[in-house]
CSV table of C-alpha atoms in Angstrom, one decimal:
chain,number,residue,atom,x,y,z
N,1,MET,CA,81.6,99.7,102.3
N,2,GLY,CA,84.5,99.7,99.8
N,3,THR,CA,85.1,102.1,96.9
N,4,THR,CA,83.3,100.1,94.3
N,5,GLY,CA,80.3,102.3,94.8
N,6,LEU,CA,82.3,105.4,93.8
N,7,PRO,CA,82.9,106.4,90.2
N,8,TRP,CA,86.4,105.4,89.1
N,9,ALA,CA,87.7,109.1,88.9
N,10,ARG,CA,86.4,109.6,92.4
N,11,ARG,CA,88.3,106.6,93.6
N,12,ILE,CA,91.5,107.9,92.1
N,13,ALA,CA,90.9,111.2,93.8
N,14,ALA,CA,90.3,109.5,97.1
N,15,VAL,CA,93.5,107.6,96.9
N,16,ALA,CA,95.4,110.8,95.9
N,17,THR,CA,93.9,112.5,98.9
N,18,LEU,CA,95.3,109.9,101.2
N,19,GLY,CA,98.8,110.7,99.8
N,20,ASP,CA,98.9,113.5,102.5
N,21,SER,CA,100.3,111.9,105.7
N,22,HIS,CA,98.0,114.0,108.0
N,23,ARG,CA,94.9,112.9,106.0
N,24,ARG,CA,95.9,109.3,105.9
N,25,ARG,CA,96.6,109.1,109.7
N,26,LEU,CA,93.3,110.9,110.4
N,27,PHE,CA,91.3,108.6,108.2
N,28,GLU,CA,93.0,105.5,109.8
N,29,TYR,CA,92.2,106.9,113.2
N,30,VAL,CA,88.5,107.5,112.5
N,31,LEU,CA,88.3,104.1,110.8
N,32,ARG,CA,89.7,102.3,113.9
N,33,ALA,CA,87.7,104.4,116.4
N,34,GLY,CA,84.6,102.3,116.2
N,35,GLN,CA,82.4,105.3,116.9
N,36,PRO,CA,82.0,108.9,115.6
N,37,VAL,CA,85.0,111.1,116.3
N,38,GLY,CA,85.1,114.8,117.1
N,39,ARG,CA,87.7,117.3,115.9
N,40,ASP,CA,89.2,117.8,119.3
N,41,GLU,CA,89.6,114.1,119.9
N,42,ALA,CA,91.2,113.5,116.5
N,43,ALA,CA,93.5,116.5,116.9
N,44,SER,CA,94.7,115.3,120.3
N,45,ALA,CA,95.2,111.7,119.2
N,46,MET,CA,97.2,112.8,116.2
N,47,ASP,CA,99.1,115.6,118.0
N,48,LEU,CA,97.9,118.2,115.5
N,49,PRO,CA,96.5,121.7,116.0
N,50,ARG,CA,92.7,121.7,116.0
N,51,SER,CA,92.6,123.9,112.9
N,52,THR,CA,94.8,121.5,111.0
N,53,ALA,CA,92.8,118.4,112.0
N,54,SER,CA,89.6,120.2,111.1
N,55,PHE,CA,90.9,121.2,107.7
N,56,HIS,CA,92.0,117.7,106.8
N,57,LEU,CA,88.9,116.0,108.2
N,58,ASP,CA,86.7,118.2,106.1
N,59,ARG,CA,88.8,117.5,103.0
N,60,LEU,CA,88.2,113.7,103.7
N,61,VAL,CA,84.5,114.5,103.8
N,62,ARG,CA,84.6,116.3,100.5
N,63,GLU,CA,86.3,113.3,98.9
N,64,GLY,CA,83.7,110.9,100.2
N,65,LEU,CA,85.9,109.1,102.6
N,66,LEU,CA,84.2,110.4,105.8
N,67,SER,CA,80.7,111.5,106.6
N,68,VAL,CA,79.6,114.0,109.2
N,69,GLN,CA,76.9,114.0,111.8
N,70,PHE,CA,76.0,116.6,114.5
N,71,ARG,CA,75.2,115.4,118.0
N,72,LYS,CA,74.8,117.2,121.3
N,73,PRO,CA,77.4,116.0,123.8
N,74,ALA,CA,75.8,114.2,126.7
N,75,HIS,CA,78.8,114.7,129.1
N,76,LYS,CA,79.2,118.5,128.8
N,77,THR,CA,77.5,121.1,130.9
N,78,GLY,CA,77.7,124.9,131.2
N,79,PRO,CA,77.7,127.7,128.5
N,80,GLY,CA,77.7,126.4,125.0
N,81,SER,CA,77.1,122.8,126.2
N,82,GLY,CA,74.0,122.5,124.1
N,83,ARG,CA,75.7,123.2,120.8
N,84,PRO,CA,75.8,120.1,118.6
N,85,ALA,CA,79.3,118.7,118.1
N,86,LYS,CA,80.6,117.9,114.6
N,87,LEU,CA,81.5,114.2,114.5
N,88,TYR,CA,83.2,112.2,111.7
N,89,SER,CA,82.5,108.6,110.7
N,90,PRO,CA,84.0,106.4,108.0
N,91,GLU,CA,81.9,106.5,104.8
N,92,LEU,CA,84.2,103.9,103.3
N,93,GLN,CA,85.9,101.0,105.0
N,94,GLU,CA,88.6,100.6,102.5
N,95,VAL,CA,90.0,102.5,99.5
N,96,THR,CA,91.3,100.7,96.4
N,97,VAL,CA,91.8,101.7,92.8
N,98,SER,CA,93.3,100.0,89.7
N,99,ILE,CA,94.4,101.1,86.3
N,100,PRO,CA,92.8,99.9,84.1
N,101,GLU,CA,89.6,99.8,86.1
N,102,ARG,CA,88.9,96.4,87.7
N,103,HIS,CA,86.1,95.2,90.0
N,104,TYR,CA,87.4,92.0,91.6
N,105,ASP,CA,85.5,92.8,94.8
N,106,LEU,CA,82.2,92.8,92.8
N,107,ALA,CA,83.2,89.4,91.4
N,108,GLY,CA,83.9,88.1,94.9
N,109,HIS,CA,80.5,89.4,96.1
N,110,LEU,CA,78.6,87.7,93.3
N,111,MET,CA,80.4,84.4,93.7
N,112,ALA,CA,79.9,84.4,97.5
N,113,GLU,CA,76.2,85.2,97.1
N,114,ALA,CA,75.9,82.4,94.5
N,115,ILE,CA,77.6,79.9,96.8
N,116,SER,CA,75.3,81.0,99.7
N,117,ARG,CA,72.2,80.4,97.6
N,118,PHE,CA,73.5,77.2,96.3
N,119,THR,CA,74.1,75.9,99.8
N,120,ALA,CA,70.6,77.0,100.9
N,121,GLN,CA,68.6,75.9,97.9
N,122,GLY,CA,70.6,73.2,96.2
N,123,VAL,CA,70.2,74.8,92.8
N,124,PRO,CA,73.2,74.3,90.4
N,125,VAL,CA,75.8,76.9,91.2
N,126,ASP,CA,76.3,78.1,87.6
N,127,ALA,CA,72.6,78.8,87.3
N,128,VAL,CA,72.5,80.6,90.6
N,129,LEU,CA,75.6,82.7,89.7
N,130,GLY,CA,73.8,83.8,86.5
N,131,GLU,CA,70.8,84.9,88.5
N,132,VAL,CA,72.8,86.7,91.1
N,133,ALA,CA,74.9,88.5,88.4
N,134,ALA,CA,71.8,89.5,86.4
N,135,ASP,CA,70.1,90.8,89.6
N,136,ARG,CA,73.1,93.0,90.4
N,137,GLY,CA,73.4,94.2,86.8
N,138,ARG,CA,69.8,95.4,87.0
N,139,LEU,CA,70.7,97.6,90.0
N,140,SER,CA,73.5,99.1,87.9
N,141,GLY,CA,71.6,100.1,84.8
N,142,ARG,CA,70.9,103.7,83.7
N,143,PRO,CA,67.5,104.0,82.1
N,144,GLY,CA,67.9,105.3,78.5
N,145,ASP,CA,71.7,105.4,78.7
N,146,PHE,CA,73.2,101.9,78.4
N,147,PRO,CA,76.6,103.3,77.1
N,148,GLY,CA,76.7,105.6,80.0
N,149,ALA,CA,76.2,102.7,82.4
N,150,LEU,CA,78.9,100.8,80.7
N,151,ARG,CA,81.3,103.7,81.0
N,152,GLU,CA,80.5,104.1,84.7
N,153,LEU,CA,81.2,100.4,85.3
N,154,GLY,CA,84.6,100.6,83.6
N,155,TYR,CA,83.9,98.7,80.4
N,156,GLU,CA,85.1,101.5,78.1
N,157,PRO,CA,82.5,101.1,75.3
N,158,SER,CA,83.8,102.0,71.8
N,159,PRO,CA,81.6,102.2,68.7
N,160,ASP,CA,82.4,99.5,66.2
N,161,GLU,CA,81.9,99.1,62.4
N,162,SER,CA,78.6,97.3,63.0
N,163,GLY,CA,76.9,100.2,64.8
N,164,GLY,CA,77.3,98.5,68.2
N,165,TYR,CA,80.0,98.7,70.8
N,166,ARG,CA,83.2,96.8,71.5
N,167,LEU,CA,84.0,96.8,75.2
N,168,ARG,CA,87.7,97.6,75.4
N,169,ASN,CA,88.1,96.8,79.1
N,170,CYS,CA,87.2,93.7,81.2
N,171,PRO,CA,86.6,94.6,84.8
N,172,PHE,CA,87.3,91.0,85.8
N,173,HIS,CA,90.4,90.5,83.6
N,174,ARG,CA,92.8,88.6,85.8
N,175,LEU,CA,90.0,86.2,87.0
N,176,SER,CA,89.0,85.5,83.5
N,177,GLN,CA,92.5,84.4,82.5
N,178,ASP,CA,92.3,81.4,84.9
N,179,HIS,CA,88.5,80.8,85.0
N,180,GLU,CA,87.3,81.9,81.6
N,181,ASP,CA,84.1,79.9,81.4
N,182,VAL,CA,82.8,80.9,84.8
N,183,VAL,CA,83.8,84.5,84.7
N,184,CYS,CA,82.6,85.2,81.2
N,185,ALA,CA,79.2,83.6,81.9
N,186,MET,CA,78.9,85.7,85.1
N,187,ASN,CA,80.0,88.8,83.1
N,188,GLY,CA,77.5,88.2,80.3
N,189,ALA,CA,74.6,87.7,82.8
N,190,PHE,CA,75.7,90.9,84.6
N,191,LEU,CA,75.7,92.9,81.4
N,192,ARG,CA,72.4,91.6,80.3
N,193,GLY,CA,71.0,92.8,83.6
N,194,VAL,CA,72.5,96.2,83.0
N,195,ALA,CA,71.0,96.3,79.5
N,196,SER,CA,67.6,95.3,80.8
N,197,ALA,CA,67.6,98.0,83.4
N,198,SER,CA,68.8,100.5,80.8
N,199,GLY,CA,65.8,99.8,78.5
N,200,LEU,CA,67.4,97.4,76.1
N,201,PRO,CA,66.6,93.7,75.4
N,202,PRO,CA,69.1,91.4,77.1
N,203,GLY,CA,70.0,90.0,73.6
N,204,ALA,CA,71.8,93.3,72.8
N,205,VAL,CA,74.7,91.7,74.7
N,206,VAL,CA,76.4,88.9,72.8
N,207,PRO,CA,79.7,86.9,73.3
N,208,ASP,CA,82.8,88.4,71.8
N,209,PRO,CA,85.7,86.0,72.5
N,210,GLY,CA,89.3,87.1,71.9
N,211,ASP,CA,92.2,88.9,73.6
N,212,GLY,CA,92.5,92.5,74.5
N,213,HIS,CA,88.9,93.3,75.2
N,214,CYS,CA,85.9,92.2,77.2
N,215,CYS,CA,84.4,88.8,76.3
N,216,ALA,CA,81.1,90.5,75.4
N,217,ARG,CA,80.0,93.2,73.1
N,218,VAL,CA,76.9,95.3,72.4
N,219,THR,CA,75.0,94.8,69.1
N,220,PRO,CA,73.5,97.8,67.2
N,221,ALA,CA,70.4,97.4,69.4
N,222,GLY,CA,72.5,99.1,72.1
N,223,ASN,CA,73.3,102.1,69.9
N,224,ASN,CA,70.0,103.9,70.2
N,225,THR,CA,70.5,105.3,73.7
N,226,GLU,CA,73.9,107.0,73.4
N,227,ARG,CA,74.1,110.5,74.8
């Protein structure tokens, strides 16, 4: 899993957390281990005191980079051997962030899924991409709070003079510069899916061509759910 599932502010915090060399090395060690790692193992591998390793591992858990499980060690015997060991596993496989917020990994996922369906079904790839994008958008909606969903996805909705919203940021900006027709069609389908799952008609999302903002905007029908 990448960081796309985390809110943007959490992703920035995760990257900032890895600015500490101990935490970065520990995260990389757990990531490469291929199995859950205990504090003693991590401390030994990184040549750190156990208390230092434990502190930084738990900080990585708080920031959403690692997860914890408790398991009784099968190889230990004697007093205290039945006590579950605290083990750490990667919660994320990679950590990325961009300013302004971009979601190129999401675009890549949608396009790869569309190509897979096209190969299997022989349906025109542009139609399949629209279906895939709309399906993913419906998973990203927030019932009763379309503007909130847009903010969470990085679109930066701003009220306009018509009573709707101009979307100040395009999460797929660089791709749209070279492949405008494909990316804007995908983006529109995705946003209509988000609108539908948020309780609005898909028609609340309309094209908004031009530079310096997203290629879609929200009509006044999208204004009745702001919180």
